[in-house]
Amino acid sequence: MANLKSLAKDTAIYGLSSIVGRFLNYLLVPLYTYYMPHDTGDYGISTNIYAYTALILVILTFGMETTLFRFANDERFKSDTVFSTAFATVGSLTAVFLLLIFGFISPISEALGYADHPDYLLMMAVVVALDAIQALPFCYLRYQKRAIRFASLKMLFILINIALNVIYFVLLGKTSVFYVFFINLLCTGLITFFFLPDLFRIKWKFDGKLLNEMLSYSWPILVLGIAGILNQVADKIIFPLVYPDEEQANILLGDYGSCVKIAMIMAMITQAFRYAYEPIVFAKSKDADKTEYYATAMKFFIIFTLLAFLCVMGWMPVLKYIIGEQYREGLGVVPIVMMAWFSLAGCIVLFAVNILLIPTYGYWACAWGGFAGYGTAMVLSYVIGQNKNPIPYPMKSIALYFIVAMAAFALMKCGEAYLPAWGSFIFSNLMILGFVAFIIKCDLPISRFKSKKC
């Protein structure tokens, strides 16, 4: 019970910072889609380059974030030694990456379609390198249960980023995507500076034997991490490469990328839960009741993600104004994208669907490719996981919650079709309340409250 309370508290801190941070970061979406010209495709360029940086970041961190938790909880090693060894590994990979980018920027920019703007790639290369350097200090804060400092630094980055974007785009009237990348570079560099006191407190020691063990543990995580991030960004990387109209590709990708921002609340909740869950799951790995704990935690994770899905769908009449009017044609893909999941097999399915169907169906192929990947991943992840490490997940309850949530969503769509806008909005929120009531009835029976004294 104590572990579950700790999980709930840390999830609240990480989740609040993530939710508030993501909400504040959403302010950049209307800023860009209302101020950045639609016909230039600049927002599509931003979407494309950020997709590449997300993939590169996973490669540079090399699975060392999760690996840090695994070995920092190993009694054979001191946590500072584990951090030092992991940091040296990531730092070395990052240095090699920067040397390659700066040394071969001309052929790289031509291959990616940015021959006229290699400066975009150079700025974002430095940004992703700094993000990789920051990843392990942020991870170490989680290991040390310093959730408030973690959240404060994340929020500081977002607030400074928003302030500079408002200054450049609103007050100074800048409209080029160049300033998006330039501001990101400034903010990332500033946050890196704030980690210097933490790094000076580390007792640095590199352990070659430990590194071999860490690499053996981290490379499967790297493979799964690449598959997972490709499920999120492969469509945005592939789209400009396979869409037949090169000039229109970035414009459509901008529409798709802006609408996907609304769907990212699911990824936000997943990330907040993982931030709190990973330190506890490794610390609890030796406890006798660990499988029961994992099953209970997963059940409530499913409940919260389903509730988030319904809330986004129910409030879509309001959320759509986050995006400039010219970009709203892609809103239909939001419920499909919110079902995205992660796995190697799912990634393969996503690639196949995107490459085959994007030339004909555009960003709808991106959305359905993610959905197909999710379905494949969900089945295989469960089957493989249960074979390797059986956990008594309450599958009947989870299936029932999913069916009820999808039924509520179907009724919401019927309300959109047959009710006026205000009526549909009210009806959708009644469906959300109905889902909450169903969960309370199933997991918090009324009889329990009757037996307790107020």
Coordinates of C-alpha atoms in Angstrom, one line a residue:
M1 CA 0.0 0.0 0.0
A2 CA 2.9 2.4 0.8
N3 CA 4.3 1.8 -2.6
L4 CA 1.0 2.5 -4.3
K5 CA 0.7 5.8 -2.2
S6 CA 4.2 6.7 -3.3
L7 CA 3.3 5.9 -6.9
A8 CA 0.2 8.1 -6.7
K9 CA 2.1 11.0 -5.1
D10 CA 4.9 11.0 -7.6
T11 CA 2.5 10.5 -10.5
A12 CA 0.6 13.6 -9.2
I13 CA 3.8 15.7 -9.2
Y14 CA 5.1 14.4 -12.5
G15 CA 1.7 14.4 -14.0
L16 CA 0.8 17.9 -12.8
S17 CA 4.1 19.3 -14.2
S18 CA 3.5 17.3 -17.4
I19 CA -0.1 18.3 -17.8
V20 CA 0.5 21.9 -16.9
G21 CA 3.6 21.9 -19.0
R22 CA 1.9 20.3 -21.9
F23 CA -1.0 22.7 -21.6
L24 CA 1.4 25.7 -21.6
N25 CA 3.3 24.1 -24.5
Y26 CA 0.0 23.8 -26.3
L27 CA -0.1 27.6 -26.4
L28 CA 2.7 27.3 -29.0
V29 CA 0.3 25.4 -31.3
P30 CA -2.1 28.3 -31.7
L31 CA 0.8 30.7 -31.8
Y32 CA 2.3 28.9 -34.7
T33 CA -0.9 27.9 -36.5
Y34 CA -2.4 31.4 -36.2
Y35 CA 0.8 33.4 -37.0
M36 CA 2.8 31.1 -39.2
P37 CA 1.6 31.2 -42.9
H38 CA -0.2 28.0 -43.9
D39 CA 0.8 28.0 -47.5
T40 CA 4.6 28.1 -46.8
G41 CA 4.5 24.7 -45.1
D42 CA 6.7 25.9 -42.3
Y43 CA 4.7 24.1 -39.6
G44 CA 5.1 20.9 -41.6
I45 CA 8.9 21.5 -41.7
S46 CA 8.9 21.9 -38.0
T47 CA 6.9 18.7 -37.6
N48 CA 9.3 16.8 -39.9
I49 CA 12.5 18.0 -38.2
Y50 CA 11.2 17.4 -34.7
A51 CA 10.3 13.8 -35.7
Y52 CA 14.0 13.2 -36.7
T53 CA 15.2 14.7 -33.4
A54 CA 12.9 12.5 -31.4
L55 CA 14.3 9.4 -33.1
I56 CA 17.9 10.5 -32.7
L57 CA 17.4 11.3 -29.0
V58 CA 16.3 7.7 -28.4
I59 CA 19.5 6.4 -30.1
L60 CA 21.8 8.8 -28.3
T61 CA 20.4 7.9 -24.8
F62 CA 20.8 4.2 -25.7
G63 CA 18.3 3.0 -23.2
M64 CA 20.5 4.3 -20.4
E65 CA 17.6 6.0 -18.5
T66 CA 15.9 2.7 -17.6
T67 CA 19.3 1.0 -17.3
L68 CA 20.3 3.6 -14.7
F69 CA 17.4 2.6 -12.5
R70 CA 18.2 -1.1 -12.8
F71 CA 21.8 -0.8 -11.8
A72 CA 21.4 2.1 -9.3
N73 CA 19.2 -0.3 -7.3
D74 CA 21.9 -3.1 -7.5
E75 CA 23.7 -3.4 -4.2
R76 CA 26.9 -4.3 -5.9
F77 CA 27.4 -0.7 -7.3
K78 CA 27.3 2.8 -6.0
S79 CA 24.6 4.9 -7.6
D80 CA 27.1 7.7 -8.5
T81 CA 29.3 5.1 -10.3
V82 CA 26.3 3.9 -12.2
F83 CA 25.4 7.5 -13.2
S84 CA 29.1 8.3 -14.2
T85 CA 29.4 5.3 -16.4
A86 CA 26.1 5.9 -18.1
F87 CA 26.8 9.6 -18.6
A88 CA 30.2 8.8 -20.1
T89 CA 28.5 6.5 -22.6
V90 CA 25.8 8.9 -23.6
G91 CA 28.3 11.8 -23.8
S92 CA 30.6 9.8 -26.1
L93 CA 27.8 8.9 -28.5
T94 CA 26.6 12.5 -28.5
A95 CA 30.1 13.8 -29.3
V96 CA 30.4 11.4 -32.3
F97 CA 26.9 12.4 -33.5
L98 CA 27.8 16.1 -33.5
L99 CA 31.1 15.5 -35.3
L100 CA 29.3 13.6 -38.0
I101 CA 26.6 16.2 -38.4
F102 CA 28.9 19.2 -38.6
G103 CA 31.4 17.3 -40.8
F104 CA 28.8 16.1 -43.4
I105 CA 26.1 18.7 -43.1
S106 CA 25.9 19.4 -46.9
P107 CA 25.1 15.8 -48.1
I108 CA 22.8 15.3 -45.0
S109 CA 20.8 18.4 -45.7
E110 CA 20.4 17.5 -49.3
A111 CA 19.3 14.0 -48.6
L112 CA 16.6 15.2 -46.1
G113 CA 15.4 18.0 -48.5
Y114 CA 16.9 20.9 -46.6
A115 CA 19.7 21.9 -49.0
D116 CA 18.6 25.5 -48.7
H117 CA 18.4 25.5 -44.9
P118 CA 21.3 23.4 -43.4
D119 CA 21.1 25.9 -40.5
Y120 CA 17.8 24.2 -39.4
L121 CA 19.5 20.9 -39.1
L122 CA 22.6 22.3 -37.3
M123 CA 20.5 24.1 -34.7
M124 CA 18.4 21.0 -34.0
A125 CA 21.4 18.7 -33.9
V126 CA 22.8 20.8 -31.1
V127 CA 19.4 20.8 -29.4
V128 CA 19.1 17.0 -29.5
A129 CA 22.7 16.6 -28.3
L130 CA 22.0 18.8 -25.3
D131 CA 18.7 16.9 -24.6
A132 CA 20.7 13.7 -24.6
I133 CA 23.2 15.2 -22.1
Q134 CA 20.3 16.3 -19.9
A135 CA 18.4 13.0 -20.0
L136 CA 20.5 11.2 -17.4
P137 CA 20.6 14.1 -14.9
F138 CA 16.8 14.3 -15.2
C139 CA 16.7 10.5 -14.7
Y140 CA 18.9 10.7 -11.6
L141 CA 16.6 13.3 -10.1
R142 CA 13.8 10.7 -10.5
Y143 CA 16.0 8.0 -8.9
Q144 CA 16.7 10.4 -5.9
K145 CA 12.9 11.1 -5.6
R146 CA 13.5 14.8 -6.3
A147 CA 10.3 15.2 -8.2
I148 CA 9.9 18.9 -7.4
R149 CA 13.3 19.8 -8.8
F150 CA 12.6 17.7 -11.8
A151 CA 9.2 19.3 -12.4
S152 CA 10.7 22.8 -11.8
L153 CA 13.3 22.5 -14.4
K154 CA 10.8 21.1 -16.9
M155 CA 8.5 24.0 -16.2
L156 CA 11.2 26.6 -16.4
F157 CA 12.1 25.4 -19.9
I158 CA 8.5 25.6 -21.1
L159 CA 7.9 29.1 -19.6
I160 CA 11.0 30.6 -21.1
N161 CA 10.3 28.9 -24.4
I162 CA 6.7 30.3 -24.5
A163 CA 7.9 33.8 -23.5
L164 CA 10.5 34.0 -26.2
N165 CA 8.1 32.6 -28.8
V166 CA 5.5 35.3 -27.9
I167 CA 8.2 38.0 -28.1
Y168 CA 9.4 36.8 -31.6
F169 CA 6.1 35.9 -33.2
V170 CA 3.6 38.3 -31.7
L171 CA 5.6 41.3 -30.7
L172 CA 8.3 41.3 -33.3
G173 CA 6.2 39.8 -36.1
K174 CA 8.6 37.0 -37.0
T175 CA 6.9 34.2 -39.0
S176 CA 9.7 31.9 -40.1
V177 CA 10.3 28.4 -38.7
F178 CA 13.9 29.4 -38.2
Y179 CA 12.9 31.2 -35.0
V180 CA 11.2 28.0 -33.7
F181 CA 14.5 26.1 -33.8
F182 CA 16.6 29.1 -32.6
I183 CA 14.4 29.6 -29.5
N184 CA 14.5 25.9 -28.7
L185 CA 18.3 26.0 -28.9
L186 CA 18.5 29.0 -26.5
C187 CA 16.2 27.4 -23.9
T188 CA 17.8 24.0 -24.0
G189 CA 21.2 25.5 -23.5
L190 CA 19.9 27.4 -20.5
I191 CA 18.5 24.4 -18.8
T192 CA 21.7 22.5 -19.4
F193 CA 23.5 25.2 -17.4
F194 CA 21.2 24.6 -14.4
F195 CA 22.4 21.0 -14.1
L196 CA 26.0 22.1 -13.4
P197 CA 25.6 22.2 -9.6
D198 CA 24.1 18.6 -9.6
L199 CA 27.0 17.4 -11.8
F200 CA 29.6 18.9 -9.5
R201 CA 28.1 17.0 -6.5
I202 CA 28.6 13.6 -8.3
K203 CA 31.5 11.4 -7.2
W204 CA 32.7 10.6 -10.7
K205 CA 34.0 7.1 -11.4
F206 CA 34.0 5.1 -14.6
D207 CA 33.6 1.3 -14.3
G208 CA 34.4 -0.7 -17.5
K209 CA 33.0 -4.0 -16.1
L210 CA 29.8 -2.2 -15.1
L211 CA 29.6 -0.7 -18.6
N212 CA 29.6 -4.2 -20.1
E213 CA 26.7 -5.3 -17.9
M214 CA 24.8 -2.0 -18.6
L215 CA 25.2 -2.3 -22.4
S216 CA 24.0 -5.9 -22.3
Y217 CA 20.9 -4.7 -20.4
S218 CA 20.4 -1.5 -22.4
W219 CA 20.6 -2.6 -26.1
P220 CA 17.2 -4.5 -26.0
I221 CA 15.7 -1.4 -24.5
L222 CA 17.3 0.7 -27.3
V223 CA 15.7 -1.6 -29.9
L224 CA 12.3 -1.4 -28.3
G225 CA 12.8 2.4 -27.8
I226 CA 13.5 2.9 -31.5
A227 CA 10.5 0.8 -32.4
G228 CA 8.4 2.8 -30.0
I229 CA 9.5 6.2 -31.1
L230 CA 9.1 5.2 -34.8
N231 CA 5.5 4.3 -34.0
Q232 CA 5.1 8.0 -33.0
V233 CA 7.2 9.7 -35.6
A234 CA 7.7 7.4 -38.6
D235 CA 4.6 8.8 -40.3
K236 CA 6.0 12.4 -40.0
I237 CA 9.4 11.3 -41.4
I238 CA 8.0 9.2 -44.2
F239 CA 5.3 11.6 -45.4
P240 CA 7.4 14.2 -47.3
L241 CA 9.5 11.3 -48.8
V242 CA 6.6 9.4 -50.4
Y243 CA 3.8 12.0 -50.9
P244 CA 3.7 12.7 -54.7
D245 CA 3.3 16.5 -54.5
E246 CA 6.5 17.9 -52.9
E247 CA 5.1 21.4 -52.4
Q248 CA 1.9 20.2 -50.9
A249 CA 3.6 17.6 -48.6
N250 CA 4.7 20.1 -46.0
I251 CA 1.4 21.9 -46.0
L252 CA -0.5 18.6 -45.3
L253 CA 2.1 17.5 -42.8
G254 CA 1.5 20.8 -41.0
D255 CA -2.2 20.1 -40.8
Y256 CA -1.6 16.6 -39.6
G257 CA 1.1 17.6 -37.1
S258 CA -1.0 20.3 -35.5
C259 CA -4.0 18.1 -35.0
V260 CA -1.9 15.3 -33.6
K261 CA -0.8 17.7 -30.8
I262 CA -4.3 17.3 -29.4
A263 CA -4.0 13.5 -29.4
M264 CA -0.7 13.7 -27.5
I265 CA -2.5 13.9 -24.2
M266 CA -2.4 10.1 -24.2
A267 CA 1.4 10.1 -24.5
M268 CA 1.6 12.7 -21.8
I269 CA -0.3 10.5 -19.3
T270 CA 1.8 7.5 -20.3
Q271 CA 5.0 9.5 -19.7
A272 CA 3.8 10.8 -16.3
F273 CA 2.9 7.3 -15.2
R274 CA 6.3 5.9 -16.4
Y275 CA 8.3 8.7 -14.6
A276 CA 6.7 7.6 -11.3
Y277 CA 6.5 3.9 -12.0
E278 CA 10.0 3.0 -13.1
P279 CA 11.8 3.9 -9.9
I280 CA 9.3 2.0 -7.8
V281 CA 9.1 -1.1 -10.0
F282 CA 12.8 -1.7 -9.8
A283 CA 12.9 -1.0 -6.1
K284 CA 10.0 -3.5 -5.6
S285 CA 11.5 -6.2 -7.8
K286 CA 12.4 -8.3 -4.8
D287 CA 9.1 -8.1 -2.9
A288 CA 6.8 -11.1 -2.7
D289 CA 3.7 -9.2 -3.8
K290 CA 5.2 -7.5 -6.8
T291 CA 3.0 -9.2 -9.4
E292 CA -0.2 -8.2 -7.6
Y293 CA 1.1 -4.6 -7.4
Y294 CA 2.0 -4.6 -11.1
A295 CA -1.4 -5.9 -12.0
T296 CA -3.2 -3.3 -9.9
A297 CA -1.1 -0.4 -11.2
M298 CA -1.8 -1.5 -14.8
K299 CA -5.5 -1.6 -14.2
F300 CA -5.7 1.9 -13.0
F301 CA -3.3 3.1 -15.8
I302 CA -5.8 1.7 -18.3
I303 CA -8.7 3.4 -16.5
F304 CA -7.0 6.8 -16.6
T305 CA -6.0 6.5 -20.2
L306 CA -9.5 5.6 -21.3
L307 CA -10.9 8.5 -19.3
A308 CA -8.4 10.8 -20.9
F309 CA -9.5 9.6 -24.3
L310 CA -13.2 10.3 -23.6
C311 CA -12.4 13.7 -22.1
V312 CA -10.5 14.8 -25.2
M313 CA -13.3 13.5 -27.5
G314 CA -16.0 15.2 -25.4
W315 CA -14.2 18.5 -25.3
M316 CA -13.2 18.6 -29.0
P317 CA -15.6 21.5 -29.7
V318 CA -13.4 23.6 -27.4
L319 CA -10.0 22.0 -28.0
K320 CA -10.2 22.5 -31.8
Y321 CA -9.7 26.3 -31.2
I322 CA -6.1 25.5 -30.1
I323 CA -5.4 25.1 -33.9
G324 CA -5.7 27.8 -36.5
E325 CA -8.7 27.5 -38.7
Q326 CA -6.7 26.6 -41.8
Y327 CA -5.2 23.6 -40.1
R328 CA -8.4 22.0 -38.8
E329 CA -9.1 19.7 -41.7
G330 CA -7.1 17.0 -40.0
L331 CA -9.1 16.9 -36.8
G332 CA -10.8 13.6 -37.8
V333 CA -7.6 11.7 -37.2
V334 CA -7.4 12.6 -33.5
P335 CA -9.3 9.6 -32.1
I336 CA -7.4 7.2 -34.3
V337 CA -4.0 8.7 -33.3
M338 CA -4.9 8.5 -29.6
M339 CA -4.9 4.8 -29.9
A340 CA -1.2 4.6 -30.8
W341 CA 0.9 2.0 -29.0
F342 CA 4.4 0.7 -29.1
S343 CA 6.2 -2.4 -30.2
L344 CA 8.6 -3.7 -32.9
A345 CA 5.9 -5.6 -34.8
G346 CA 3.5 -2.7 -34.5
C347 CA 6.3 -0.5 -36.0
I348 CA 6.7 -2.8 -39.0
V349 CA 2.9 -2.7 -39.6
L350 CA 2.9 1.1 -39.3
F351 CA 5.8 1.4 -41.9
A352 CA 4.0 -0.9 -44.3
V353 CA 0.7 1.0 -44.1
N354 CA 2.3 4.4 -44.4
I355 CA 4.5 3.7 -47.3
L356 CA 1.8 1.9 -49.3
L357 CA -1.1 4.3 -48.5
I358 CA 0.3 7.8 -47.9
P359 CA 0.6 8.5 -51.7
T360 CA -3.1 7.9 -52.0
Y361 CA -4.7 8.8 -48.7
G362 CA -2.3 11.3 -47.2
Y363 CA -2.4 11.9 -43.5
W364 CA -5.4 9.5 -43.0
A365 CA -2.9 6.7 -43.9
C366 CA -0.6 8.0 -41.1
A367 CA -3.4 7.8 -38.5
W368 CA -4.6 4.3 -39.6
G369 CA -1.0 3.1 -39.8
G370 CA -0.6 4.0 -36.1
F371 CA -3.9 2.2 -35.2
A372 CA -2.8 -0.9 -37.0
G373 CA 0.5 -0.8 -35.3
Y374 CA -1.3 -0.4 -31.9
G375 CA -3.4 -3.5 -32.5
T376 CA -0.5 -5.7 -33.4
A377 CA 1.6 -4.4 -30.5
M378 CA -1.1 -4.8 -27.9
V379 CA -1.6 -8.5 -28.7
L380 CA 2.0 -9.4 -29.1
S381 CA 3.2 -7.4 -26.0
Y382 CA 0.7 -9.2 -23.8
V383 CA 1.4 -12.7 -25.2
I384 CA 5.2 -12.3 -25.0
G385 CA 5.1 -10.7 -21.6
Q386 CA 2.9 -13.4 -20.1
N387 CA 5.2 -16.1 -21.5
K388 CA 8.3 -14.5 -20.0
N389 CA 6.9 -13.1 -16.8
P390 CA 3.3 -14.0 -16.0
I391 CA 1.4 -11.3 -14.2
P392 CA -2.3 -11.8 -13.1
Y393 CA -3.7 -8.8 -14.9
P394 CA -7.5 -8.4 -14.4
M395 CA -8.1 -8.9 -18.1
K396 CA -11.9 -9.3 -17.8
S397 CA -12.2 -5.9 -16.0
I398 CA -9.8 -4.2 -18.4
A399 CA -11.8 -5.5 -21.4
L400 CA -15.1 -4.4 -19.8
Y401 CA -13.7 -0.9 -19.2
F402 CA -12.5 -0.7 -22.8
I403 CA -15.9 -1.8 -24.2
V404 CA -17.8 0.7 -22.1
A405 CA -15.4 3.5 -23.1
M406 CA -15.7 2.7 -26.8
A407 CA -19.5 2.5 -26.4
A408 CA -19.5 5.9 -24.8
F409 CA -17.3 7.2 -27.7
A410 CA -19.7 5.8 -30.3
L411 CA -22.6 7.5 -28.6
M412 CA -20.7 10.8 -28.6
K413 CA -20.2 10.5 -32.4
C414 CA -24.0 9.8 -32.7
G415 CA -24.6 12.9 -30.7
E416 CA -22.4 14.9 -33.1
A417 CA -24.4 13.7 -36.0
Y418 CA -28.0 14.2 -34.7
L419 CA -27.8 17.0 -32.0
P420 CA -27.0 20.7 -32.3
A421 CA -23.5 21.7 -31.2
W422 CA -24.4 22.7 -27.7
G423 CA -26.5 19.6 -27.2
S424 CA -23.7 17.3 -28.5
F425 CA -21.3 18.9 -26.1
I426 CA -23.6 18.4 -23.1
F427 CA -24.4 14.8 -24.2
S428 CA -20.7 14.0 -24.6
N429 CA -19.9 15.2 -21.1
L430 CA -22.8 13.1 -19.7
M431 CA -21.1 10.1 -21.4
I432 CA -17.9 11.0 -19.6
L433 CA -19.7 11.2 -16.3
G434 CA -21.4 7.9 -17.0
F435 CA -18.0 6.2 -17.6
V436 CA -16.7 7.6 -14.3
A437 CA -19.8 6.4 -12.5
F438 CA -19.3 2.9 -14.0
I439 CA -15.7 2.8 -12.8
I440 CA -16.7 3.9 -9.3
K441 CA -19.5 1.3 -9.2
C442 CA -17.0 -1.4 -10.2
D443 CA -14.0 -0.5 -8.2
L444 CA -15.4 1.5 -5.3
P445 CA -18.7 -0.2 -4.5
I446 CA -21.2 1.9 -2.5
S447 CA -21.3 -0.7 0.2
R448 CA -17.7 0.2 1.1
F449 CA -18.7 3.8 1.9
K450 CA -21.6 2.7 4.0
S451 CA -19.2 0.7 6.2
K452 CA -17.0 3.6 6.8
K453 CA -17.5 6.4 9.3
C454 CA -17.3 9.9 7.8

